[in-house]
């Protein structure tokens, strides 16, 4: 599980004017960034995600507000709180994720290693478990 996710603390360049965080691909982010998307105006109480990716790597940054991420590798689960703009959550491929407990002001930004490709998604949990078993057999 530990090799599938980790938090990354970014260095804020703070001074009397406020904070600035810069993230660079292959340095702060462990891949080349091909896509950025973000979620906001999230409906209260909503839970989203419910998928794993076959190849995609991502870094999630809650740039405003807070949210929680539920992770599952088929054997263990973990919950990660994202509540500061200077922390990212790296997710390798092959990990099931659900996002929940969004604060009303939450903006969850995601940096992704690939362009959007629906074929890379596993959106059914049972199919995810079966996929993991086929991976183990290879
Ligand atoms: P969806 O995968 O349902 O979001 P989540 O996994 O957070 O529940 O995505 C919502 C919609 O946005 C869906 O129609 C696909 C589209 N989408 C894109 O067009 N490009 C993207 O990069 C992403 C992440 C989603």
PDB file of C-alpha atoms and ligand atoms in Angstrom:
ATOM      1  CA  UNK A   1       0.000   0.000   0.000  1.00  0.00           C
ATOM      2  CA  UNK A   2       2.760   2.413   0.992  1.00  0.00           C
ATOM      3  CA  UNK A   3       4.330   2.326  -2.466  1.00  0.00           C
ATOM      4  CA  UNK A   4       0.976   3.221  -4.048  1.00  0.00           C
ATOM      5  CA  UNK A   5       0.537   6.586  -2.370  1.00  0.00           C
ATOM      6  CA  UNK A   6       2.439   9.224  -0.449  1.00  0.00           C
ATOM      7  CA  UNK A   7       1.923  12.804   0.578  1.00  0.00           C
ATOM      8  CA  UNK A   8       4.324  15.397  -0.756  1.00  0.00           C
ATOM      9  CA  UNK A   9       4.945  18.602   1.174  1.00  0.00           C
ATOM     10  CA  UNK A  10       5.622  21.556  -1.096  1.00  0.00           C
ATOM     11  CA  UNK A  11       7.778  24.462   0.057  1.00  0.00           C
ATOM     12  CA  UNK A  12       5.683  27.626   0.318  1.00  0.00           C
ATOM     13  CA  UNK A  13       7.578  30.792  -0.597  1.00  0.00           C
ATOM     14  CA  UNK A  14       6.035  32.927   2.098  1.00  0.00           C
ATOM     15  CA  UNK A  15       6.776  36.560   2.792  1.00  0.00           C
ATOM     16  CA  UNK A  16       4.887  39.595   4.019  1.00  0.00           C
ATOM     17  CA  UNK A  17       2.751  39.475   0.847  1.00  0.00           C
ATOM     18  CA  UNK A  18       1.511  35.940   1.465  1.00  0.00           C
ATOM     19  CA  UNK A  19       2.277  32.432   0.199  1.00  0.00           C
ATOM     20  CA  UNK A  20       3.300  31.075  -3.178  1.00  0.00           C
ATOM     21  CA  UNK A  21       3.723  27.406  -4.029  1.00  0.00           C
ATOM     22  CA  UNK A  22       5.344  26.275  -7.283  1.00  0.00           C
ATOM     23  CA  UNK A  23       5.364  22.647  -8.422  1.00  0.00           C
ATOM     24  CA  UNK A  24       7.504  21.424 -11.289  1.00  0.00           C
ATOM     25  CA  UNK A  25       7.182  18.185 -13.219  1.00  0.00           C
ATOM     26  CA  UNK A  26       9.824  15.519 -12.589  1.00  0.00           C
ATOM     27  CA  UNK A  27      10.900  17.482  -9.471  1.00  0.00           C
ATOM     28  CA  UNK A  28       8.109  18.141  -6.989  1.00  0.00           C
ATOM     29  CA  UNK A  29       5.760  15.987  -9.098  1.00  0.00           C
ATOM     30  CA  UNK A  30       7.213  12.540  -9.906  1.00  0.00           C
ATOM     31  CA  UNK A  31       6.030  12.508 -13.550  1.00  0.00           C
ATOM     32  CA  UNK A  32       5.515  14.777 -16.560  1.00  0.00           C
ATOM     33  CA  UNK A  33       2.226  16.648 -16.218  1.00  0.00           C
ATOM     34  CA  UNK A  34      -0.009  16.158 -19.263  1.00  0.00           C
ATOM     35  CA  UNK A  35      -3.326  17.278 -17.797  1.00  0.00           C
ATOM     36  CA  UNK A  36      -4.698  19.412 -14.982  1.00  0.00           C
ATOM     37  CA  UNK A  37      -8.318  19.313 -13.804  1.00  0.00           C
ATOM     38  CA  UNK A  38     -10.091  20.545 -10.707  1.00  0.00           C
ATOM     39  CA  UNK A  39     -13.320  20.042  -8.825  1.00  0.00           C
ATOM     40  CA  UNK A  40     -15.195  22.823  -7.050  1.00  0.00           C
ATOM     41  CA  UNK A  41     -18.780  23.708  -6.007  1.00  0.00           C
ATOM     42  CA  UNK A  42     -19.000  20.125  -4.791  1.00  0.00           C
ATOM     43  CA  UNK A  43     -22.487  19.202  -3.599  1.00  0.00           C
ATOM     44  CA  UNK A  44     -22.656  18.786   0.183  1.00  0.00           C
ATOM     45  CA  UNK A  45     -22.190  15.199   1.354  1.00  0.00           C
ATOM     46  CA  UNK A  46     -21.195  13.942  -2.066  1.00  0.00           C
ATOM     47  CA  UNK A  47     -18.688  11.157  -2.572  1.00  0.00           C
ATOM     48  CA  UNK A  48     -16.994  10.831  -5.950  1.00  0.00           C
ATOM     49  CA  UNK A  49     -14.195   9.014  -7.681  1.00  0.00           C
ATOM     50  CA  UNK A  50     -15.021   5.303  -7.218  1.00  0.00           C
ATOM     51  CA  UNK A  51     -12.405   4.145  -9.677  1.00  0.00           C
ATOM     52  CA  UNK A  52      -8.832   2.991 -10.195  1.00  0.00           C
ATOM     53  CA  UNK A  53      -6.542   3.622 -13.140  1.00  0.00           C
ATOM     54  CA  UNK A  54      -4.568   1.012 -15.050  1.00  0.00           C
ATOM     55  CA  UNK A  55      -1.666   3.325 -15.913  1.00  0.00           C
ATOM     56  CA  UNK A  56      -2.398   6.897 -14.837  1.00  0.00           C
ATOM     57  CA  UNK A  57      -0.445   8.548 -12.026  1.00  0.00           C
ATOM     58  CA  UNK A  58      -1.833  11.618 -10.293  1.00  0.00           C
ATOM     59  CA  UNK A  59      -1.086  14.213  -7.630  1.00  0.00           C
ATOM     60  CA  UNK A  60      -4.124  15.637  -5.828  1.00  0.00           C
ATOM     61  CA  UNK A  61      -3.826  19.063  -4.219  1.00  0.00           C
ATOM     62  CA  UNK A  62      -6.681  20.658  -2.281  1.00  0.00           C
ATOM     63  CA  UNK A  63      -5.742  24.244  -3.163  1.00  0.00           C
ATOM     64  CA  UNK A  64      -8.627  25.662  -1.099  1.00  0.00           C
ATOM     65  CA  UNK A  65     -10.736  24.180   1.679  1.00  0.00           C
ATOM     66  CA  UNK A  66     -10.444  20.511   2.567  1.00  0.00           C
ATOM     67  CA  UNK A  67     -11.500  17.026   1.564  1.00  0.00           C
ATOM     68  CA  UNK A  68     -10.672  13.421   2.394  1.00  0.00           C
ATOM     69  CA  UNK A  69      -9.469  10.636   0.148  1.00  0.00           C
ATOM     70  CA  UNK A  70     -10.327   6.964   0.734  1.00  0.00           C
ATOM     71  CA  UNK A  71      -7.733   4.594  -0.730  1.00  0.00           C
ATOM     72  CA  UNK A  72      -7.970   0.843  -1.222  1.00  0.00           C
ATOM     73  CA  UNK A  73      -5.471  -1.548  -2.803  1.00  0.00           C
ATOM     74  CA  UNK A  74      -7.709  -4.610  -2.526  1.00  0.00           C
ATOM     75  CA  UNK A  75      -6.121  -5.653   0.778  1.00  0.00           C
ATOM     76  CA  UNK A  76      -5.839  -2.523   2.903  1.00  0.00           C
ATOM     77  CA  UNK A  77      -7.562   0.842   3.077  1.00  0.00           C
ATOM     78  CA  UNK A  78      -6.328   4.283   4.127  1.00  0.00           C
ATOM     79  CA  UNK A  79      -7.866   7.707   4.602  1.00  0.00           C
ATOM     80  CA  UNK A  80      -5.887  10.860   3.782  1.00  0.00           C
ATOM     81  CA  UNK A  81      -6.963  14.382   4.724  1.00  0.00           C
ATOM     82  CA  UNK A  82      -6.039  17.142   2.295  1.00  0.00           C
ATOM     83  CA  UNK A  83      -6.514  20.483   4.057  1.00  0.00           C
ATOM     84  CA  UNK A  84      -3.597  22.645   3.034  1.00  0.00           C
ATOM     85  CA  UNK A  85      -2.532  23.977  -0.381  1.00  0.00           C
ATOM     86  CA  UNK A  86       1.099  23.086   0.277  1.00  0.00           C
ATOM     87  CA  UNK A  87       0.500  19.325   0.387  1.00  0.00           C
ATOM     88  CA  UNK A  88      -0.049  16.936  -2.490  1.00  0.00           C
ATOM     89  CA  UNK A  89      -1.176  13.321  -2.501  1.00  0.00           C
ATOM     90  CA  UNK A  90       0.647  11.173  -5.047  1.00  0.00           C
ATOM     91  CA  UNK A  91      -1.358   8.204  -6.303  1.00  0.00           C
ATOM     92  CA  UNK A  92       0.278   5.515  -8.407  1.00  0.00           C
ATOM     93  CA  UNK A  93      -1.808   3.495 -10.840  1.00  0.00           C
ATOM     94  CA  UNK A  94      -3.836   0.529  -9.612  1.00  0.00           C
ATOM     95  CA  UNK A  95      -5.251   2.090  -6.471  1.00  0.00           C
ATOM     96  CA  UNK A  96      -8.965   2.520  -5.847  1.00  0.00           C
ATOM     97  CA  UNK A  97      -9.889   6.057  -4.722  1.00  0.00           C
ATOM     98  CA  UNK A  98     -12.967   7.853  -3.433  1.00  0.00           C
ATOM     99  CA  UNK A  99     -13.100  11.541  -2.494  1.00  0.00           C
ATOM    100  CA  UNK A 100     -15.461  12.716   0.258  1.00  0.00           C
ATOM    101  CA  UNK A 101     -16.095  15.222   3.075  1.00  0.00           C
ATOM    102  CA  UNK A 102     -15.521  18.187   0.770  1.00  0.00           C
ATOM    103  CA  UNK A 103     -15.789  21.505   2.586  1.00  0.00           C
ATOM    104  CA  UNK A 104     -18.164  23.877   0.753  1.00  0.00           C
ATOM    105  CA  UNK A 105     -15.182  25.986  -0.381  1.00  0.00           C
ATOM    106  CA  UNK A 106     -13.036  23.032  -1.491  1.00  0.00           C
ATOM    107  CA  UNK A 107     -11.123  23.217  -4.755  1.00  0.00           C
ATOM    108  CA  UNK A 108      -9.448  19.884  -5.467  1.00  0.00           C
ATOM    109  CA  UNK A 109      -6.869  20.180  -8.232  1.00  0.00           C
ATOM    110  CA  UNK A 110      -5.433  17.085  -9.882  1.00  0.00           C
ATOM    111  CA  UNK A 111      -2.205  16.867 -11.876  1.00  0.00           C
ATOM    112  CA  UNK A 112      -2.220  13.855 -14.177  1.00  0.00           C
ATOM    113  CA  UNK A 113       0.472  11.985 -16.090  1.00  0.00           C
ATOM    114  CA  UNK A 114      -1.725  11.294 -19.137  1.00  0.00           C
ATOM    115  CA  UNK A 115      -4.489  12.863 -21.179  1.00  0.00           C
ATOM    116  CA  UNK A 116      -8.049  11.843 -20.355  1.00  0.00           C
ATOM    117  CA  UNK A 117      -8.687   8.276 -21.481  1.00  0.00           C
ATOM    118  CA  UNK A 118     -11.851   6.516 -20.348  1.00  0.00           C
ATOM    119  CA  UNK A 119     -10.254   3.163 -21.316  1.00  0.00           C
ATOM    120  CA  UNK A 120      -7.720   3.626 -18.490  1.00  0.00           C
ATOM    121  CA  UNK A 121     -10.497   3.687 -15.849  1.00  0.00           C
ATOM    122  CA  UNK A 122     -11.727   0.709 -13.825  1.00  0.00           C
ATOM    123  CA  UNK A 123     -15.039   1.984 -12.483  1.00  0.00           C
ATOM    124  CA  UNK A 124     -16.384  -1.202 -10.940  1.00  0.00           C
ATOM    125  CA  UNK A 125     -14.894  -2.356  -7.616  1.00  0.00           C
ATOM    126  CA  UNK A 126     -15.355  -6.089  -8.342  1.00  0.00           C
ATOM    127  CA  UNK A 127     -13.694  -5.593 -11.739  1.00  0.00           C
ATOM    128  CA  UNK A 128     -10.826  -3.815  -9.940  1.00  0.00           C
ATOM    129  CA  UNK A 129     -10.297  -6.810  -7.622  1.00  0.00           C
ATOM    130  CA  UNK A 130     -10.369  -9.162 -10.626  1.00  0.00           C
ATOM    131  CA  UNK A 131      -7.898  -6.914 -12.472  1.00  0.00           C
ATOM    132  CA  UNK A 132      -5.508  -7.033  -9.483  1.00  0.00           C
ATOM    133  CA  UNK A 133      -5.655 -10.845  -9.519  1.00  0.00           C
ATOM    134  CA  UNK A 134      -4.799 -10.970 -13.240  1.00  0.00           C
ATOM    135  CA  UNK A 135      -1.874  -8.595 -12.539  1.00  0.00           C
ATOM    136  CA  UNK A 136      -0.579 -10.937  -9.816  1.00  0.00           C
ATOM    137  CA  UNK A 137      -0.663 -13.869 -12.236  1.00  0.00           C
ATOM    138  CA  UNK A 138       1.557 -12.081 -14.783  1.00  0.00           C
TER     139      UNK A 138
HETATM  140  P1  LIG B   1     -15.779  11.629 -13.391  1.00  0.00           P
HETATM  141  O1  LIG B   1     -14.780  10.644 -13.860  1.00  0.00           O
HETATM  142  O2  LIG B   1     -17.197  11.151 -13.250  1.00  0.00           O
HETATM  143  O3  LIG B   1     -15.317  12.306 -12.057  1.00  0.00           O
HETATM  144  P2  LIG B   1     -14.994  11.593 -10.648  1.00  0.00           P
HETATM  145  O4  LIG B   1     -14.105  10.445 -10.932  1.00  0.00           O
HETATM  146  O5  LIG B   1     -14.334  12.647  -9.858  1.00  0.00           O
HETATM  147  O6  LIG B   1     -16.278  11.162 -10.031  1.00  0.00           O
HETATM  148  O7  LIG B   1     -15.741  12.845 -14.406  1.00  0.00           O
HETATM  149  C1  LIG B   1     -16.824  13.739 -14.547  1.00  0.00           C
HETATM  150  C2  LIG B   1     -16.982  14.096 -16.022  1.00  0.00           C
HETATM  151  O8  LIG B   1     -15.835  14.834 -16.468  1.00  0.00           O
HETATM  152  C3  LIG B   1     -17.102  12.884 -16.907  1.00  0.00           C
HETATM  153  O9  LIG B   1     -18.104  13.167 -17.883  1.00  0.00           O
HETATM  154  C4  LIG B   1     -15.768  12.785 -17.586  1.00  0.00           C
HETATM  155  C5  LIG B   1     -15.288  14.215 -17.627  1.00  0.00           C
HETATM  156  N1  LIG B   1     -13.812  14.364 -17.556  1.00  0.00           N
HETATM  157  C6  LIG B   1     -13.146  14.863 -18.664  1.00  0.00           C
HETATM  158  O10 LIG B   1     -13.743  15.161 -19.717  1.00  0.00           O
HETATM  159  N2  LIG B   1     -11.805  15.028 -18.585  1.00  0.00           N
HETATM  160  C7  LIG B   1     -11.106  14.731 -17.457  1.00  0.00           C
HETATM  161  O11 LIG B   1      -9.876  14.917 -17.435  1.00  0.00           O
HETATM  162  C8  LIG B   1     -11.808  14.199 -16.321  1.00  0.00           C
HETATM  163  C9  LIG B   1     -11.091  13.831 -15.046  1.00  0.00           C
HETATM  164  C10 LIG B   1     -13.158  14.038 -16.415  1.00  0.00           C
END
